[in-house]
Coordinates of C-alpha atoms in Angstrom, one line a residue:
M1 CA 49.1 93.1 -99.4
F2 CA 51.3 93.8 -96.6
A3 CA 50.8 97.6 -97.3
H4 CA 47.0 97.0 -97.5
L5 CA 47.3 95.4 -93.8
K6 CA 49.2 98.0 -93.1
N7 CA 46.7 100.5 -93.8
N8 CA 43.7 98.5 -92.5
K9 CA 44.3 98.3 -88.8
K10 CA 40.9 96.9 -88.1
L11 CA 42.1 93.7 -90.4
L12 CA 45.2 93.6 -89.1
Y13 CA 44.1 93.5 -85.5
S14 CA 41.3 90.9 -86.7
I15 CA 44.0 89.0 -87.9
M16 CA 46.2 89.1 -85.0
A17 CA 43.5 88.6 -82.7
F18 CA 42.7 85.4 -84.6
T19 CA 46.2 83.9 -84.7
V20 CA 46.6 84.5 -80.7
G21 CA 43.1 82.7 -80.5
L22 CA 44.2 79.6 -82.6
A23 CA 47.6 79.4 -80.7
L24 CA 45.8 79.5 -77.4
I25 CA 43.5 76.8 -78.5
L26 CA 46.4 74.6 -79.6
A27 CA 48.2 75.3 -76.3
F28 CA 45.0 74.4 -74.3
N29 CA 44.4 71.2 -76.4
L30 CA 48.4 70.3 -76.2
I31 CA 48.2 70.6 -72.5
Q32 CA 44.8 68.6 -71.9
N33 CA 46.1 65.6 -74.0
L34 CA 49.7 65.9 -72.9
Q35 CA 49.4 62.4 -71.4
L36 CA 48.5 61.2 -74.7
I37 CA 51.2 63.1 -76.5
I38 CA 54.0 62.1 -74.3
A39 CA 52.8 58.2 -74.5
A40 CA 52.8 58.6 -78.1
I41 CA 56.3 60.1 -78.3
K42 CA 57.5 56.9 -75.6
E43 CA 55.8 54.6 -78.2
F44 CA 57.3 55.9 -81.2
M45 CA 60.8 56.5 -79.4
A46 CA 60.6 52.4 -78.7
V47 CA 59.9 51.4 -82.4
I48 CA 62.5 53.9 -83.6
T49 CA 65.1 53.0 -80.8
P50 CA 66.6 49.8 -82.9
V51 CA 67.4 52.1 -85.7
I52 CA 69.2 54.4 -83.6
I53 CA 70.8 51.7 -82.3
A54 CA 71.7 50.1 -85.6
F55 CA 72.9 53.9 -86.8
A56 CA 75.1 54.7 -84.0
I57 CA 76.7 51.0 -84.6
A58 CA 77.5 51.5 -88.3
Y59 CA 78.8 54.9 -87.6
I60 CA 81.3 53.2 -84.9
L61 CA 82.0 50.3 -87.5
W62 CA 82.2 52.5 -90.7
K63 CA 85.9 53.7 -90.5
P64 CA 87.1 50.0 -89.5
T65 CA 85.1 48.8 -92.5
V66 CA 86.5 51.4 -94.8
F67 CA 90.0 50.6 -93.7
V68 CA 89.5 46.8 -94.0
E69 CA 87.8 47.6 -97.7
K70 CA 91.0 49.5 -98.9
N71 CA 93.5 47.3 -97.7
L72 CA 91.4 44.1 -99.3
Q73 CA 91.4 46.1 -102.7
K74 CA 95.2 46.7 -102.8
M75 CA 96.0 43.2 -101.6
T76 CA 93.7 41.7 -104.3
K77 CA 95.2 44.0 -107.1
K78 CA 98.5 43.0 -105.9
L79 CA 97.7 38.9 -105.9
M80 CA 95.1 38.8 -108.6
K81 CA 96.3 41.7 -110.7
R82 CA 92.7 43.1 -111.0
D83 CA 90.2 45.2 -109.0
L84 CA 87.8 43.5 -106.8
S85 CA 84.1 44.5 -107.5
S86 CA 82.6 47.3 -105.0
G87 CA 79.8 45.1 -103.8
A88 CA 82.2 42.1 -103.2
S89 CA 84.9 44.1 -101.6
R90 CA 82.1 45.7 -99.2
G91 CA 80.7 42.3 -98.4
I92 CA 84.2 40.6 -97.6
S93 CA 84.7 43.7 -95.6
L94 CA 81.7 43.6 -93.4
L95 CA 82.3 39.9 -93.0
I96 CA 85.8 40.5 -91.7
V97 CA 84.6 43.4 -89.6
V98 CA 81.6 41.7 -88.0
S99 CA 83.5 38.4 -87.4
L100 CA 86.2 40.5 -85.3
V101 CA 83.5 42.1 -83.3
V102 CA 81.6 39.0 -82.3
M103 CA 84.9 37.3 -81.5
L104 CA 85.5 40.1 -79.6
I105 CA 82.0 39.9 -78.0
L106 CA 82.5 36.1 -77.2
L107 CA 86.1 36.7 -75.8
L108 CA 84.4 39.3 -73.3
F109 CA 81.9 36.8 -72.3
N110 CA 84.3 34.1 -71.9
T111 CA 86.9 36.1 -69.8
I112 CA 85.4 38.9 -68.1
I113 CA 81.8 38.4 -67.8
P114 CA 82.0 35.2 -65.6
P115 CA 84.4 37.2 -62.9
I116 CA 81.7 39.8 -62.9
I117 CA 78.9 37.7 -62.4
T118 CA 80.8 36.0 -59.6
N119 CA 81.4 39.4 -58.1
L120 CA 77.6 40.3 -58.3
K121 CA 76.7 37.0 -56.6
L122 CA 79.4 37.6 -53.8
L123 CA 78.0 41.2 -53.1
V124 CA 74.4 39.9 -53.2
D125 CA 75.2 37.0 -50.9
S126 CA 77.1 39.4 -48.5
I127 CA 74.5 42.1 -48.1
P128 CA 72.7 40.4 -45.1
A129 CA 76.0 40.5 -43.1
L130 CA 77.1 44.0 -43.8
H131 CA 75.3 45.8 -41.3
Q132 CA 77.0 43.5 -38.4
T133 CA 80.4 44.3 -40.4
F134 CA 79.7 48.0 -40.3
N135 CA 78.8 47.7 -36.6
K136 CA 82.2 46.0 -35.9
Y137 CA 84.1 48.9 -37.7
I138 CA 82.0 51.5 -36.0
D139 CA 83.1 50.1 -32.7
D140 CA 86.5 50.0 -33.6
I141 CA 86.8 53.7 -34.8
S142 CA 84.3 55.2 -32.4
P143 CA 86.6 56.3 -29.6
Y144 CA 88.3 58.5 -32.3
I145 CA 84.9 60.0 -34.1
Q146 CA 82.7 60.6 -30.9
S147 CA 83.6 63.9 -30.3
F148 CA 81.8 65.2 -33.4
I149 CA 79.4 62.6 -34.4
T150 CA 76.6 60.9 -32.2
E151 CA 75.9 57.4 -32.0
E152 CA 72.6 57.7 -33.8
Q153 CA 74.3 59.8 -36.2
I154 CA 76.5 56.6 -36.9
N155 CA 73.8 54.3 -36.8
E156 CA 71.8 56.4 -39.4
I157 CA 75.0 56.5 -41.9
T158 CA 75.2 52.7 -41.4
R159 CA 71.5 52.2 -42.3
A160 CA 71.7 54.6 -45.3
I161 CA 74.9 52.5 -47.0
T162 CA 73.4 49.2 -46.2
N163 CA 70.2 50.3 -48.0
L164 CA 72.2 51.7 -50.8
L165 CA 74.0 48.7 -51.5
S166 CA 70.6 46.4 -50.8
Y167 CA 68.7 48.8 -53.5
I168 CA 71.8 48.4 -56.1
A169 CA 71.8 44.2 -55.4
T170 CA 68.0 44.5 -55.9
Q171 CA 68.0 46.5 -59.1
I172 CA 70.9 44.4 -60.6
L173 CA 68.7 41.0 -59.8
Q174 CA 65.3 42.9 -61.0
F175 CA 67.3 43.6 -64.1
G176 CA 68.5 40.0 -64.7
T177 CA 65.0 38.8 -64.3
G178 CA 63.5 41.1 -66.6
M179 CA 66.2 39.9 -69.2
I180 CA 65.0 36.5 -68.7
T181 CA 61.2 37.5 -68.8
N182 CA 61.4 39.6 -72.0
M183 CA 64.4 37.3 -73.7
T184 CA 62.1 36.8 -76.9
G185 CA 61.5 40.5 -77.4
F186 CA 65.1 41.4 -76.7
I187 CA 66.3 38.7 -79.1
I188 CA 64.2 39.9 -81.7
S189 CA 65.1 43.8 -81.1
V190 CA 68.9 42.6 -81.4
L191 CA 68.4 40.8 -84.4
T192 CA 66.5 43.5 -85.8
T193 CA 69.4 46.1 -85.1
I194 CA 72.2 43.9 -86.1
I195 CA 70.6 43.5 -89.5
L196 CA 70.2 47.3 -89.6
S197 CA 73.3 48.0 -89.1
I198 CA 74.7 45.6 -91.5
Y199 CA 72.3 47.2 -94.1
F200 CA 73.5 50.8 -93.4
L201 CA 77.1 49.5 -93.6
K202 CA 76.5 48.1 -96.9
D203 CA 74.5 50.8 -98.6
K204 CA 75.9 53.7 -97.0
E205 CA 76.5 55.7 -100.2
T206 CA 73.1 54.7 -101.6
L207 CA 71.7 56.1 -98.5
T208 CA 73.5 59.2 -98.7
R209 CA 72.5 59.9 -102.3
S210 CA 69.1 59.3 -100.9
V211 CA 69.5 61.7 -98.0
Y212 CA 71.2 64.5 -100.4
K213 CA 68.1 64.3 -103.2
A214 CA 65.6 64.6 -100.0
G215 CA 67.8 68.0 -99.3
Q216 CA 67.8 68.9 -102.8
T217 CA 64.0 69.0 -102.9
L218 CA 63.6 70.4 -99.5
L219 CA 66.3 73.1 -99.1
T220 CA 67.5 75.8 -100.8
P221 CA 71.0 75.1 -102.7
N222 CA 72.6 77.7 -100.2
G223 CA 70.9 75.9 -97.1
L224 CA 71.9 72.4 -98.7
K225 CA 75.6 73.3 -98.9
R226 CA 75.3 74.8 -95.2
S227 CA 73.8 71.6 -94.2
Q228 CA 76.5 69.7 -95.6
Q229 CA 79.3 71.2 -94.2
F230 CA 77.7 71.2 -90.7
L231 CA 77.4 67.5 -91.0
K232 CA 80.7 67.2 -92.1
D233 CA 81.9 69.2 -88.9
L234 CA 79.6 67.1 -86.7
D235 CA 81.1 63.7 -87.9
A236 CA 84.8 65.2 -87.8
V237 CA 84.2 66.5 -84.0
F238 CA 81.9 63.8 -82.9
G239 CA 84.0 61.1 -84.2
G240 CA 86.8 62.3 -82.7
F241 CA 85.3 62.9 -79.4
L242 CA 83.8 59.2 -79.4
I243 CA 87.1 57.7 -80.1
A244 CA 88.7 59.5 -77.3
Q245 CA 85.8 59.0 -75.1
L246 CA 86.3 54.9 -75.7
I247 CA 89.8 55.1 -75.2
A248 CA 89.4 57.1 -71.8
A249 CA 86.6 54.7 -70.5
I250 CA 88.8 51.3 -71.4
L251 CA 91.7 53.0 -69.7
A252 CA 89.6 54.0 -66.9
G253 CA 88.1 50.4 -66.5
I254 CA 91.8 48.7 -66.9
L255 CA 93.6 50.9 -64.5
S256 CA 90.9 51.0 -62.0
S257 CA 91.0 47.2 -61.9
L258 CA 94.3 46.4 -62.0
I259 CA 94.7 49.1 -59.0
L260 CA 92.2 47.2 -56.9
I261 CA 93.5 43.8 -57.9
A262 CA 97.1 44.5 -56.8
I263 CA 95.6 45.3 -53.3
G264 CA 93.4 42.2 -53.2
H265 CA 90.1 43.9 -53.7
P266 CA 87.3 41.4 -53.5
F267 CA 85.2 43.2 -56.3
A268 CA 88.1 44.7 -58.4
L269 CA 86.4 43.7 -61.8
L270 CA 82.8 45.0 -60.7
V271 CA 84.5 48.5 -59.6
G272 CA 86.5 48.7 -63.0
L273 CA 83.4 47.8 -65.2
V274 CA 81.4 50.7 -63.2
T275 CA 83.9 53.2 -63.7
G276 CA 84.7 52.3 -67.1
V277 CA 80.9 52.9 -68.2
A278 CA 80.3 55.5 -66.1
N279 CA 83.6 57.3 -67.6
V280 CA 81.2 58.4 -70.4
I281 CA 80.4 61.2 -68.2
P282 CA 83.7 63.1 -67.8
Y283 CA 85.2 63.6 -64.6
V284 CA 82.1 61.7 -63.0
G285 CA 83.0 58.1 -63.6
P286 CA 86.2 57.9 -61.7
I287 CA 84.5 59.6 -58.6
L288 CA 82.2 57.2 -58.8
G289 CA 84.7 54.2 -59.3
A290 CA 86.6 55.5 -56.1
V291 CA 83.2 55.8 -53.8
L292 CA 82.1 52.2 -55.0
G293 CA 85.7 50.8 -54.3
G294 CA 85.7 52.1 -50.9
L295 CA 82.2 50.9 -49.9
L296 CA 82.7 47.5 -51.4
G297 CA 86.2 47.5 -49.7
L298 CA 84.2 47.4 -46.3
F299 CA 83.2 43.6 -47.1
S300 CA 86.8 42.9 -46.9
S301 CA 88.2 45.2 -44.1
L302 CA 87.9 48.9 -43.0
K303 CA 91.8 49.2 -44.0
M304 CA 91.0 47.7 -47.6
A305 CA 88.0 50.5 -47.9
I306 CA 90.3 53.2 -46.9
L307 CA 93.2 52.3 -49.2
S308 CA 90.6 52.0 -52.1
L309 CA 89.2 55.0 -51.9
V310 CA 92.8 56.7 -51.4
L311 CA 94.1 55.1 -54.6
L312 CA 91.4 55.5 -56.8
T313 CA 90.9 59.0 -55.7
I314 CA 94.5 59.5 -56.6
Y315 CA 93.9 57.7 -60.3
Q316 CA 90.6 60.0 -60.5
Q317 CA 92.7 63.1 -60.0
L318 CA 95.1 62.1 -62.5
D319 CA 92.2 61.0 -65.1
A320 CA 90.4 64.6 -64.3
N321 CA 93.2 66.8 -64.7
V322 CA 95.5 64.8 -66.9
I323 CA 94.3 62.0 -69.1
Q324 CA 91.1 63.4 -70.2
P325 CA 91.7 66.7 -70.9
K326 CA 94.9 65.7 -72.7
L327 CA 92.8 63.0 -74.7
L328 CA 89.8 65.3 -75.6
S329 CA 91.8 68.3 -76.0
N330 CA 93.7 66.2 -79.1
S331 CA 90.2 64.6 -80.4
V332 CA 88.4 67.7 -80.8
G333 CA 90.9 70.3 -81.1
L334 CA 90.2 72.3 -78.1
N335 CA 92.9 73.5 -75.3
P336 CA 92.3 71.2 -72.1
V337 CA 91.5 74.5 -70.3
W338 CA 88.5 74.8 -72.6
V339 CA 87.7 71.4 -72.1
L340 CA 87.4 71.9 -68.5
I341 CA 85.4 75.0 -68.7
A342 CA 83.2 73.5 -71.4
I343 CA 82.5 70.5 -69.0
L344 CA 81.7 73.0 -65.9
I345 CA 79.1 75.2 -67.9
G346 CA 77.2 72.0 -69.3
G347 CA 77.3 70.0 -66.2
H348 CA 76.0 73.1 -64.4
Y349 CA 73.0 73.8 -66.6
L350 CA 72.2 70.4 -68.1
G351 CA 73.7 68.0 -65.4
M352 CA 75.4 64.8 -66.8
L353 CA 73.8 65.1 -70.0
G354 CA 75.1 68.8 -70.5
M355 CA 79.0 67.3 -69.4
I356 CA 78.9 64.7 -72.3
V357 CA 77.7 67.2 -75.0
S358 CA 79.5 70.0 -73.8
I359 CA 82.9 69.3 -75.5
P360 CA 81.8 68.1 -79.0
S361 CA 79.4 71.7 -78.6
A362 CA 82.3 73.7 -77.6
A363 CA 84.5 72.3 -80.5
L364 CA 81.9 73.0 -83.1
F365 CA 81.5 76.5 -81.6
Q366 CA 85.3 77.0 -82.0
I367 CA 85.5 75.7 -85.5
Y368 CA 82.8 78.4 -86.6
M369 CA 83.9 81.1 -84.4
T370 CA 87.6 80.4 -86.3
R371 CA 85.9 80.6 -89.9
R372 CA 84.1 83.9 -89.2
Y373 CA 87.3 85.5 -87.9
N374 CA 89.1 84.4 -91.0
R375 CA 86.6 85.7 -93.6
L376 CA 86.2 89.1 -91.5
K377 CA 89.9 89.1 -91.4
A378 CA 90.1 88.4 -95.0
A379 CA 87.5 91.3 -95.9
N380 CA 89.7 93.6 -93.7
R381 CA 86.7 94.2 -91.2
I382 CA 89.0 93.2 -88.1

């Protein structure tokens, strides 16, 4: 057939023209209906989001569940002299893990959330007086800075900072109001996610077998083998990266809060929370924490703002150059130098998302390059 097409130039050109024309028509229709397509994608993502979140929760809780299940089996065999059925051991293990998670969440709500809410209320209540506070600080330091900055520029900086903090406070209030307004939908979504997570954990082996059967149907044996290996590598790298990032985030949040509590910062817990959450983005989280700590320190005094900024900047340097590279290099098997290079490249081309995914991507690249090198060396090709 291909030989016939090769000899029949007119038929070949006709097929090529038809293919190009069809592609152009499809592209034109896609562009015309781009808004509808985007809306359909957004609607699908809204529907599938609880499933994605449930899978993520189940992925995080899988290893703790397996750990509890193995120890439960050992304890049952030792005490009762017989094995516990797989269904019973999985169910009891899930109950233990879920109970521990619920207890941890309740502990957070009872011990950490109330002070943070108090911090937020204090921030919102203090916004109106912030402009006058800034003017006082500016009057105090104006003799030292008038040589390189004008009064109008000082006023612009003051207005910009005030507007920024007002915007943050407004967004927090709007978020809280939206949560209350959409509480019913939120509760339904949370319950759906929790139920799906439990099912994912309970029936993990059954679901894995279903996916494997689908792979056997859709892929060649070699393609299936490669896909399995890739998923194993992805699990090993991403799992280690996730644990390292979680440890780094918790450390950043706790240490930032302790530093600010030690100097009497009025918003220590709020700054620590923001730093910990933002720490998911390597190197950026501690910087945000330092800047926020300095800005919110102005509510107390200029000295507090400067001291907070200096101390948190010092910690940021420690976190960026020692803690994070060490944790991430140990978890994903990358040298700290390559961790830094990967983050720089990922951040340059894809921004914050690139900084997050660059490390596991670099680790996967290293795994496959090492395997290829070993194969070539074994075959005496290098």
